[in-house]
């Protein structure tokens, strides 16, 4: 079987196009799903009619979503607002509700990698006092940072998963 010269040229051009135009960087998030940085509490409630105020694990009253599901994992989603009303929404924190399984953490990590590419930073910290470790992945964009932290301990009652989307604050040199 012979390969036609046109096919060879087409294959070479295809390879050139792939090399010349690398995969695009993922779109930088400007919030989390329908929640965009700077939104007021009223705008969040309008975007998420099921949002309610509840007490989080720190016994702080917060606006958020209870029993929100990503895959098979139930999460508490908490909307974080700046100290000044004009700042509006500055973060979204998600924590697991109930037991959290290793499989769920790897599913979160896979979803984030699929959507945003490889993390900018990855760390693992050993915690000898609780006989376990904390894994942390961070994605850094111009306006938003995303972090996933997963604690895996011998005693599962200390296991945790926290996913955070945060609006980055401008640096001093950016303000000047």
Coordinates of N, CA, C and O in Angstrom, one line a residue:
X1 N 0.8 -1.2 0.0 CA 0.0 0.0 0.0 C 0.9 1.2 0.0 O 1.8 1.3 0.8
X2 N 0.6 2.1 -0.9 CA 1.3 3.4 -1.0 C 0.5 4.5 -0.4 O -0.7 4.5 -0.5
X3 N 1.2 5.5 0.1 CA 0.6 6.7 0.7 C 0.7 7.8 -0.3 O 1.8 8.1 -0.8
X4 N -0.5 8.4 -0.6 CA -0.4 9.5 -1.6 C 0.3 10.7 -1.1 O 0.3 10.9 0.1
X5 N 0.9 11.4 -2.0 CA 1.6 12.7 -1.5 C 0.7 13.7 -0.9 O 1.1 14.4 0.1
X6 N -0.6 13.7 -1.3 CA -1.5 14.7 -0.7 C -1.8 14.3 0.7 O -1.9 15.2 1.6
X7 N -1.9 13.0 1.0 CA -2.2 12.6 2.4 C -1.0 12.9 3.3 O -1.1 13.3 4.4
X8 N 0.2 12.7 2.8 CA 1.4 13.0 3.5 C 1.5 14.5 3.8 O 1.8 14.9 5.0
X9 N 1.2 15.3 2.8 CA 1.2 16.8 3.1 C 0.1 17.2 4.1 O 0.4 18.0 5.0
X10 N -1.1 16.6 4.0 CA -2.2 16.8 4.9 C -1.8 16.5 6.3 O -2.0 17.2 7.3
X11 N -1.1 15.3 6.5 CA -0.6 14.9 7.8 C 0.4 15.9 8.4 O 0.3 16.2 9.6
X12 N 1.3 16.3 7.6 CA 2.4 17.3 8.0 C 1.7 18.6 8.4 O 2.0 19.2 9.4
X13 N 0.7 19.1 7.6 CA 0.1 20.3 7.9 C -0.7 20.2 9.2 O -0.8 21.1 10.0
X14 N -1.4 19.0 9.5 CA -2.1 18.8 10.7 C -1.2 18.9 11.9 O -1.5 19.5 12.9
X15 N 0.0 18.2 11.8 CA 1.0 18.3 12.9 C 1.4 19.7 13.2 O 1.6 20.1 14.3
X16 N 1.7 20.4 12.1 CA 2.1 21.8 12.2 C 1.1 22.7 12.9 O 1.4 23.5 13.8
X17 N -0.2 22.5 12.5 CA -1.3 23.2 13.1 C -1.4 22.9 14.6 O -1.6 23.8 15.4
X18 N -1.2 21.7 15.0 CA -1.3 21.3 16.4 C -0.1 22.0 17.2 O -0.3 22.5 18.3
X19 N 1.1 22.0 16.6 CA 2.3 22.6 17.3 C 2.1 24.1 17.3 O 2.6 24.7 18.3
X20 N 1.6 24.7 16.2 CA 1.5 26.2 16.2 C 0.5 26.7 17.1 O 0.6 27.9 17.5
X21 N -0.6 26.0 17.3 CA -1.7 26.5 18.1 C -1.9 25.5 19.3 O -2.8 24.6 19.2
X22 N -1.1 25.7 20.4 CA -1.3 24.8 21.5 C -2.7 25.0 22.1 O -3.4 26.0 21.9
X23 N -3.1 24.0 23.0 CA -4.4 24.1 23.6 C -4.5 25.4 24.4 O -3.6 25.9 25.0
X24 N -5.7 25.9 24.3 CA -6.0 27.2 25.0 C -6.1 27.0 26.5 O -6.5 25.9 27.0
X25 N -5.7 28.0 27.2 CA -5.8 27.9 28.6 C -7.3 28.0 29.0 O -8.0 28.7 28.3
X26 N -7.7 27.4 30.0 CA -9.1 27.4 30.3 C -9.6 28.8 30.7 O -8.8 29.6 31.2
X27 N -10.9 29.0 30.5 CA -11.4 30.3 30.9 C -11.3 30.5 32.4 O -11.6 29.6 33.2
X28 N -10.9 31.7 32.8 CA -10.7 32.0 34.2 C -12.1 32.2 34.8 O -12.9 33.0 34.3
X29 N -12.4 31.5 35.9 CA -13.7 31.8 36.5 C -13.8 33.1 37.2 O -12.8 33.7 37.7
X30 N -15.0 33.7 37.1 CA -15.3 35.0 37.7 C -16.2 34.9 38.9 O -17.0 35.8 39.2
X31 N -16.1 33.7 39.5 CA -17.0 33.3 40.6 C -17.2 31.8 40.6 O -16.4 31.1 40.1
X32 N -18.4 31.4 41.0 CA -18.7 30.0 41.1 C -20.1 29.8 40.5 O -21.1 30.4 41.0
X33 N -20.2 29.1 39.4 CA -21.4 28.9 38.6 C -22.2 30.2 38.4 O -21.6 31.1 37.8
X34 N -23.4 30.4 39.0 CA -24.1 31.6 38.8 C -23.7 32.7 39.7 O -24.2 33.9 39.6
X35 N -22.9 32.4 40.7 CA -22.5 33.4 41.7 C -21.3 34.1 41.2 O -20.2 33.5 41.0
X36 N -21.4 35.4 40.9 CA -20.2 36.2 40.4 C -19.7 37.1 41.4 O -20.5 37.7 42.2
X37 N -18.4 37.4 41.3 CA -17.8 38.3 42.3 C -18.5 39.7 42.3 O -18.8 40.2 41.2
X38 N -18.7 40.2 43.5 CA -19.3 41.5 43.6 C -20.8 41.5 43.8 O -21.5 42.5 44.1
X39 N -21.5 40.3 43.6 CA -22.9 40.2 43.7 C -23.3 40.5 45.2 O -22.6 40.2 46.1
X40 N -24.5 41.1 45.4 CA -25.0 41.3 46.7 C -25.8 40.1 47.2 O -26.0 39.1 46.4
X41 N -26.1 40.1 48.5 CA -26.9 38.9 49.0 C -28.2 38.7 48.3 O -28.6 37.6 48.0
X42 N -28.9 39.8 48.0 CA -30.1 39.8 47.2 C -29.9 39.2 45.8 O -30.8 38.4 45.4
X43 N -28.9 39.5 45.2 CA -28.6 38.9 43.8 C -28.3 37.4 43.9 O -28.7 36.7 43.1
X44 N -27.6 37.0 45.0 CA -27.3 35.6 45.2 C -28.6 34.9 45.4 O -28.8 33.8 44.8
X45 N -29.5 35.4 46.3 CA -30.8 34.7 46.5 C -31.6 34.6 45.2 O -32.3 33.6 45.0
X46 N -31.5 35.7 44.4 CA -32.2 35.6 43.1 C -31.6 34.5 42.2 O -32.4 33.8 41.5
X47 N -30.3 34.4 42.2 CA -29.6 33.4 41.3 C -29.8 32.0 41.9 O -29.8 31.0 41.2
X48 N -29.9 31.9 43.2 CA -30.1 30.6 43.9 C -31.3 30.7 44.9 O -31.1 30.9 46.1
X49 N -32.5 30.5 44.4 CA -33.7 30.7 45.2 C -33.7 29.7 46.4 O -34.3 30.0 47.4
X50 N -33.0 28.6 46.3 CA -32.9 27.6 47.4 C -31.9 28.0 48.5 O -31.8 27.4 49.5
X51 N -31.2 29.1 48.3 CA -30.2 29.6 49.3 C -31.0 30.0 50.6 O -32.0 30.7 50.5
X52 N -30.4 29.7 51.7 CA -31.0 30.1 53.0 C -29.9 30.5 54.0 O -28.7 30.2 53.7
X53 N -30.3 31.1 55.1 CA -29.3 31.4 56.1 C -29.2 30.2 57.1 O -30.3 29.7 57.4
X54 N -28.0 29.8 57.5 CA -27.9 28.7 58.4 C -26.6 28.9 59.2 O -25.8 29.8 58.8
X55 N -26.4 28.2 60.3 CA -25.2 28.2 61.0 C -24.2 27.2 60.5 O -24.5 26.0 60.4
X56 N -23.0 27.7 60.2 CA -21.9 26.8 59.7 C -21.2 26.1 60.9 O -21.6 26.4 62.1
X57 N -20.2 25.3 60.6 CA -19.5 24.6 61.7 C -18.8 25.5 62.7 O -18.5 25.2 63.8
X58 N -18.6 26.8 62.3 CA -18.0 27.8 63.2 C -19.0 28.5 64.0 O -18.7 29.5 64.6
X59 N -20.2 28.1 63.9 CA -21.4 28.7 64.5 C -21.6 30.2 64.0 O -22.1 31.0 64.8
X60 N -21.2 30.4 62.8 CA -21.5 31.7 62.2 C -22.7 31.6 61.3 O -22.8 30.6 60.5
X61 N -23.5 32.6 61.3 CA -24.7 32.6 60.4 C -24.2 32.9 59.0 O -23.4 33.9 58.9
X62 N -24.6 32.1 58.1 CA -24.1 32.3 56.7 C -25.2 32.1 55.7 O -26.1 31.3 56.0
X63 N -25.1 32.7 54.6 CA -26.0 32.5 53.5 C -25.4 31.4 52.6 O -24.2 31.4 52.3
X64 N -26.2 30.4 52.3 CA -25.6 29.3 51.5 C -26.7 28.3 51.1 O -27.9 28.5 51.1
X65 N -26.1 27.2 50.6 CA -26.9 26.0 50.1 C -26.6 24.8 51.0 O -25.5 24.5 51.1
X66 N -27.6 24.2 51.6 CA -27.4 23.0 52.3 C -27.7 21.8 51.4 O -28.5 21.9 50.5
X67 N -27.0 20.7 51.6 CA -27.2 19.4 50.9 C -27.0 19.6 49.4 O -27.7 18.9 48.6
X68 N -26.1 20.5 49.0 CA -25.9 20.7 47.5 C -25.0 19.5 47.1 O -24.1 19.0 47.7
X69 N -25.4 18.9 45.9 CA -24.7 17.7 45.5 C -23.8 17.9 44.3 O -24.2 18.6 43.3
X70 N -22.6 17.4 44.4 CA -21.7 17.4 43.3 C -21.3 15.9 43.2 O -20.7 15.3 44.1
X71 N -21.7 15.3 42.1 CA -21.6 13.8 42.0 C -22.5 13.2 43.1 O -23.6 13.5 43.2
X72 N -21.9 12.3 43.9 CA -22.7 11.7 44.9 C -22.4 12.3 46.3 O -22.9 11.8 47.3
X73 N -21.6 13.3 46.3 CA -21.2 13.9 47.6 C -22.1 15.1 47.9 O -22.3 16.0 47.1
X74 N -22.6 15.2 49.2 CA -23.4 16.3 49.6 C -22.5 17.3 50.3 O -21.6 16.9 51.1
X75 N -22.7 18.6 50.0 CA -21.9 19.7 50.5 C -22.7 20.8 51.0 O -23.9 21.0 50.6
X76 N -22.1 21.5 52.0 CA -22.7 22.8 52.4 C -21.9 23.9 51.6 O -20.7 23.9 51.6
X77 N -22.6 24.7 50.9 CA -22.0 25.8 50.1 C -22.3 27.1 50.9 O -23.4 27.4 51.2
X78 N -21.2 27.8 51.2 CA -21.3 29.1 51.9 C -20.8 30.2 51.1 O -19.7 30.2 50.6
X79 N -21.6 31.3 50.9 CA -21.3 32.4 50.2 C -20.6 33.4 51.2 O -21.1 33.7 52.2
X80 N -19.5 33.9 50.8 CA -18.7 34.8 51.7 C -18.7 36.2 51.0 O -18.4 36.4 49.8
X81 N -19.1 37.2 51.9 CA -19.2 38.6 51.4 C -18.1 39.4 52.1 O -17.7 39.2 53.2
X82 N -17.6 40.5 51.4 CA -16.6 41.4 51.9 C -17.1 42.2 53.1 O -18.3 42.3 53.4
X83 N -16.2 42.8 53.8 CA -16.5 43.6 55.0 C -17.3 44.8 54.7 O -18.2 45.3 55.4
X84 N -17.0 45.4 53.5 CA -17.7 46.5 53.0 C -18.8 46.1 52.1 O -18.6 45.3 51.2
X85 N -20.0 46.6 52.2 CA -21.1 46.2 51.4 C -20.8 46.3 49.9 O -21.3 45.5 49.1
X86 N -20.0 47.3 49.5 CA -19.7 47.5 48.1 C -18.9 46.4 47.5 O -18.9 46.2 46.3
X87 N -18.2 45.6 48.4 CA -17.4 44.5 47.9 C -18.2 43.4 47.4 O -17.8 42.6 46.5
X88 N -19.4 43.1 48.0 CA -20.2 42.0 47.6 C -19.6 40.7 47.8 O -18.7 40.5 48.7
X89 N -19.9 39.7 46.9 CA -19.4 38.4 47.0 C -17.9 38.3 46.8 O -17.4 38.8 45.8
X90 N -17.2 37.7 47.7 CA -15.7 37.6 47.6 C -15.2 36.2 47.6 O -14.1 35.9 47.4
X91 N -16.1 35.2 48.0 CA -15.7 33.8 48.0 C -16.9 32.9 48.1 O -18.0 33.3 48.5
X92 N -16.6 31.6 47.8 CA -17.5 30.5 48.0 C -16.8 29.4 48.6 O -15.7 29.0 48.1
X93 N -17.3 28.9 49.7 CA -16.6 27.8 50.4 C -17.6 26.6 50.4 O -18.7 26.7 50.8
X94 N -17.0 25.4 50.0 CA -17.8 24.2 50.1 C -17.2 23.2 51.0 O -16.0 23.0 50.9
X95 N -18.0 22.6 51.9 CA -17.5 21.6 52.8 C -18.4 20.4 52.7 O -19.6 20.5 52.6
X96 N -17.7 19.2 52.9 CA -18.5 18.0 52.9 C -19.5 17.9 54.0 O -19.2 18.4 55.1
X97 N -20.6 17.3 53.8 CA -21.6 17.1 54.8 C -21.5 15.6 55.1 O -21.7 14.8 54.2
X98 N -21.3 15.2 56.3 CA -21.2 13.8 56.6 C -19.9 13.1 56.2 O -18.9 13.9 55.9
X99 N -19.9 11.8 56.1 CA -18.6 11.2 55.7 C -18.2 11.5 54.3 O -19.0 11.7 53.4
X100 N -16.9 11.6 54.2 CA -16.3 12.0 52.9 C -15.3 10.9 52.5 O -14.5 10.5 53.2
X101 N -15.5 10.4 51.3 CA -14.8 9.2 50.9 C -13.6 9.6 49.9 O -13.7 10.5 49.2
X102 N -12.5 8.8 50.0 CA -11.4 9.1 49.1 C -11.8 9.2 47.7 O -11.3 10.0 46.9
X103 N -12.7 8.3 47.3 CA -13.2 8.3 45.9 C -13.8 9.7 45.5 O -13.6 10.2 44.4
X104 N -14.5 10.3 46.4 CA -15.1 11.6 46.2 C -14.0 12.7 46.0 O -14.1 13.5 45.1
X105 N -13.0 12.6 46.8 CA -11.9 13.7 46.7 C -11.2 13.5 45.3 O -10.9 14.5 44.7
X106 N -11.0 12.3 44.9 CA -10.3 12.1 43.6 C -11.2 12.5 42.5 O -10.8 13.1 41.5
X107 N -12.5 12.3 42.6 CA -13.5 12.8 41.6 C -13.5 14.3 41.5 O -13.5 14.9 40.4
X108 N -13.5 15.0 42.7 CA -13.4 16.5 42.7 C -12.1 16.9 42.0 O -12.1 17.8 41.1
X109 N -11.0 16.3 42.3 CA -9.7 16.7 41.7 C -9.7 16.5 40.2 O -9.3 17.3 39.5
X110 N -10.3 15.4 39.8 CA -10.4 15.1 38.4 C -11.2 16.1 37.7 O -10.8 16.6 36.6
X111 N -12.4 16.4 38.2 CA -13.2 17.5 37.6 C -12.5 18.8 37.5 O -12.7 19.5 36.5
X112 N -11.8 19.2 38.6 CA -11.1 20.5 38.5 C -10.0 20.5 37.5 O -9.8 21.4 36.7
X113 N -9.3 19.4 37.4 CA -8.2 19.3 36.4 C -8.8 19.3 35.0 O -8.2 19.9 34.1
X114 N -9.9 18.6 34.8 CA -10.5 18.6 33.5 C -11.0 20.0 33.1 O -10.8 20.4 31.9
X115 N -11.5 20.7 34.0 CA -12.0 22.1 33.7 C -10.9 23.2 33.6 O -11.0 24.0 32.8
X116 N -9.9 23.1 34.6 CA -9.0 24.2 34.7 C -7.5 23.8 34.4 O -6.6 24.6 34.5
X117 N -7.3 22.6 34.0 CA -5.9 22.1 33.8 C -5.2 21.7 35.0 O -5.8 21.6 36.1
X118 N -3.9 21.6 34.9 CA -3.1 21.1 36.0 C -3.0 22.2 37.1 O -3.0 23.4 36.8
X119 N -3.0 21.8 38.4 CA -3.0 22.9 39.5 C -1.7 23.7 39.4 O -0.6 23.2 38.9
X120 N -1.7 24.9 39.8 CA -0.5 25.7 39.9 C 0.4 25.3 41.0 O 1.6 25.4 40.9
X121 N -0.2 24.8 42.0 CA 0.6 24.3 43.2 C -0.1 23.1 43.8 O -1.3 23.0 43.9
X122 N 0.8 22.2 44.3 CA 0.3 21.0 45.0 C 1.2 20.7 46.2 O 2.4 20.8 46.0
X123 N 0.6 20.5 47.3 CA 1.4 20.2 48.5 C 0.7 19.1 49.3 O -0.5 18.9 49.2
X124 N 1.5 18.4 50.1 CA 1.0 17.4 51.0 C 1.7 17.6 52.3 O 3.0 17.7 52.4
X125 N 1.0 17.8 53.4 CA 1.5 18.0 54.8 C 1.2 16.8 55.6 O 0.0 16.4 55.7
X126 N 2.2 16.2 56.3 CA 1.9 15.2 57.3 C 1.5 15.8 58.6 O 2.0 16.8 59.0
X127 N 0.6 15.2 59.2 CA 0.1 15.6 60.6 C 0.2 14.4 61.5 O -0.6 13.5 61.6
X128 N 1.3 14.4 62.2 CA 1.6 13.3 63.1 C 0.7 13.2 64.3 O 0.4 12.2 64.8
X129 N 0.2 14.4 64.8 CA -0.6 14.4 65.9 C -1.9 13.7 65.7 O -2.5 13.1 66.6
X130 N -2.4 13.7 64.4 CA -3.7 13.0 64.1 C -3.4 11.8 63.2 O -4.4 11.2 62.7
X131 N -2.2 11.5 63.0 CA -1.8 10.3 62.2 C -2.5 10.4 60.8 O -3.3 9.5 60.5
X132 N -2.1 11.4 60.0 CA -2.7 11.5 58.7 C -2.0 12.5 57.9 O -0.9 13.0 58.2
X133 N -2.6 13.0 56.8 CA -2.0 14.0 56.0 C -3.1 14.8 55.3 O -4.2 14.4 55.2
X134 N -2.7 16.0 54.9 CA -3.5 17.0 54.2 C -3.0 17.2 52.8 O -1.8 17.6 52.7
X135 N -3.8 17.0 51.8 CA -3.4 17.3 50.4 C -4.0 18.6 50.0 O -5.2 18.8 50.4
X136 N -3.3 19.4 49.3 CA -3.8 20.7 48.9 C -3.4 21.0 47.5 O -2.3 20.8 47.1
X137 N -4.4 21.4 46.7 CA -4.2 21.7 45.3 C -4.7 23.2 45.1 O -5.7 23.5 45.6
X138 N -4.0 23.9 44.3 CA -4.4 25.4 44.1 C -4.3 25.7 42.6 O -3.3 25.3 41.9
X139 N -5.3 26.4 42.1 CA -5.3 26.9 40.8 C -5.4 28.4 40.9 O -6.2 29.0 41.6
X140 N -4.5 29.1 40.2 CA -4.4 30.5 40.3 C -4.6 31.2 39.0 O -4.0 31.0 38.0
X141 N -5.7 32.1 39.0 CA -6.0 32.8 37.8 C -5.9 34.3 38.1 O -5.6 34.7 39.2
X142 N -6.1 35.2 37.1 CA -5.9 36.6 37.3 C -6.8 37.2 38.4 O -6.3 37.9 39.2
X143 N -8.0 36.8 38.4 CA -9.0 37.4 39.4 C -9.4 36.4 40.4 O -9.9 36.8 41.5
X144 N -9.3 35.1 40.2 CA -9.8 34.0 41.1 C -8.8 33.0 41.4 O -7.9 32.7 40.6
X145 N -8.8 32.6 42.7 CA -8.0 31.4 43.0 C -8.9 30.3 43.5 O -10.0 30.6 44.1
X146 N -8.6 29.1 43.2 CA -9.4 27.9 43.6 C -8.5 27.0 44.4 O -7.4 26.7 44.0
X147 N -9.0 26.5 45.5 CA -8.2 25.5 46.3 C -9.1 24.4 46.7 O -10.2 24.6 47.1
X148 N -8.5 23.2 46.7 CA -9.1 22.0 47.1 C -8.2 21.4 48.2 O -7.0 21.2 48.0
X149 N -8.7 21.2 49.4 CA -7.9 20.6 50.5 C -8.7 19.3 50.9 O -9.9 19.4 51.1
X150 N -7.9 18.3 51.1 CA -8.5 17.0 51.5 C -7.6 16.4 52.7 O -6.5 16.2 52.5
X151 N -8.2 16.2 53.8 CA -7.6 15.6 55.0 C -7.9 14.1 55.0 O -9.0 13.7 55.0
X152 N -6.9 13.3 55.1 CA -7.0 11.9 55.2 C -6.3 11.3 56.4 O -5.1 11.4 56.5
X153 N -7.1 10.9 57.4 CA -6.5 10.5 58.7 C -6.9 9.1 59.1 O -7.9 8.6 58.6
X154 N -6.1 8.6 60.0 CA -6.4 7.2 60.5 C -7.8 7.1 61.0 O -8.5 6.2 60.7
X155 N -8.1 8.1 61.8 CA -9.5 8.1 62.4 C -10.3 9.0 61.4 O -10.2 10.2 61.3
X156 N -11.3 8.3 60.7 CA -12.1 9.0 59.7 C -12.9 10.2 60.1 O -13.3 11.0 59.3
X157 N -13.1 10.3 61.5 CA -13.9 11.5 61.9 C -13.1 12.8 61.7 O -13.7 13.9 61.7
X158 N -11.8 12.7 61.5 CA -11.0 13.9 61.2 C -10.9 14.2 59.7 O -10.3 15.2 59.3
X159 N -11.3 13.3 58.8 CA -11.2 13.5 57.4 C -12.1 14.8 57.0 O -13.1 15.0 57.6
X160 N -11.6 15.5 56.0 CA -12.4 16.6 55.6 C -12.1 16.9 54.1 O -11.1 16.4 53.5
X161 N -13.0 17.7 53.5 CA -12.8 18.2 52.1 C -13.3 19.6 52.1 O -14.4 19.8 52.5
X162 N -12.5 20.5 51.7 CA -12.9 21.9 51.5 C -12.5 22.4 50.1 O -11.4 22.3 49.7
X163 N -13.5 22.9 49.4 CA -13.2 23.5 48.1 C -13.6 25.0 48.2 O -14.7 25.3 48.6
X164 N -12.7 25.8 47.8 CA -12.9 27.3 47.9 C -12.6 28.0 46.6 O -11.6 27.7 45.9
X165 N -13.5 28.9 46.3 CA -13.3 29.8 45.2 C -13.1 31.2 45.8 O -14.0 31.6 46.6
X166 N -12.1 31.9 45.6 CA -11.8 33.2 46.2 C -11.5 34.3 45.2 O -10.7 34.0 44.2
X167 N -12.1 35.4 45.3 CA -11.8 36.6 44.5 C -10.4 37.1 45.0 O -10.3 37.3 46.2
X168 N -9.5 37.2 44.2 CA -8.2 37.7 44.6 C -8.2 39.2 44.8 O -8.9 40.0 44.0
X169 N -7.6 39.7 45.8 CA -7.5 41.1 46.1 C -6.4 41.7 45.3 O -5.3 41.1 45.2
X170 N -6.6 42.9 44.8 CA -5.5 43.6 44.1 C -4.3 43.8 45.0 O -4.4 44.1 46.1
X171 N -3.1 43.6 44.4 CA -1.9 43.9 45.1 C -1.6 45.4 45.2 O -2.1 46.1 44.4
X172 N -0.9 45.8 46.2 CA -0.6 47.2 46.4 C -0.1 47.9 45.1 O -0.5 49.0 44.8
X173 N 0.9 47.2 44.4 CA 1.4 47.9 43.2 C 0.4 48.0 42.1 O 0.5 48.8 41.2
X174 N -0.7 47.1 42.1 CA -1.7 47.2 41.1 C -2.6 48.3 41.3 O -3.3 48.8 40.4
X175 N -2.8 48.8 42.6 CA -3.7 49.9 42.9 C -3.0 51.2 42.6 O -3.7 52.2 42.2
X176 N -1.7 51.3 42.7 CA -1.1 52.6 42.4 C -1.1 53.1 41.0 O -1.2 52.6 40.0

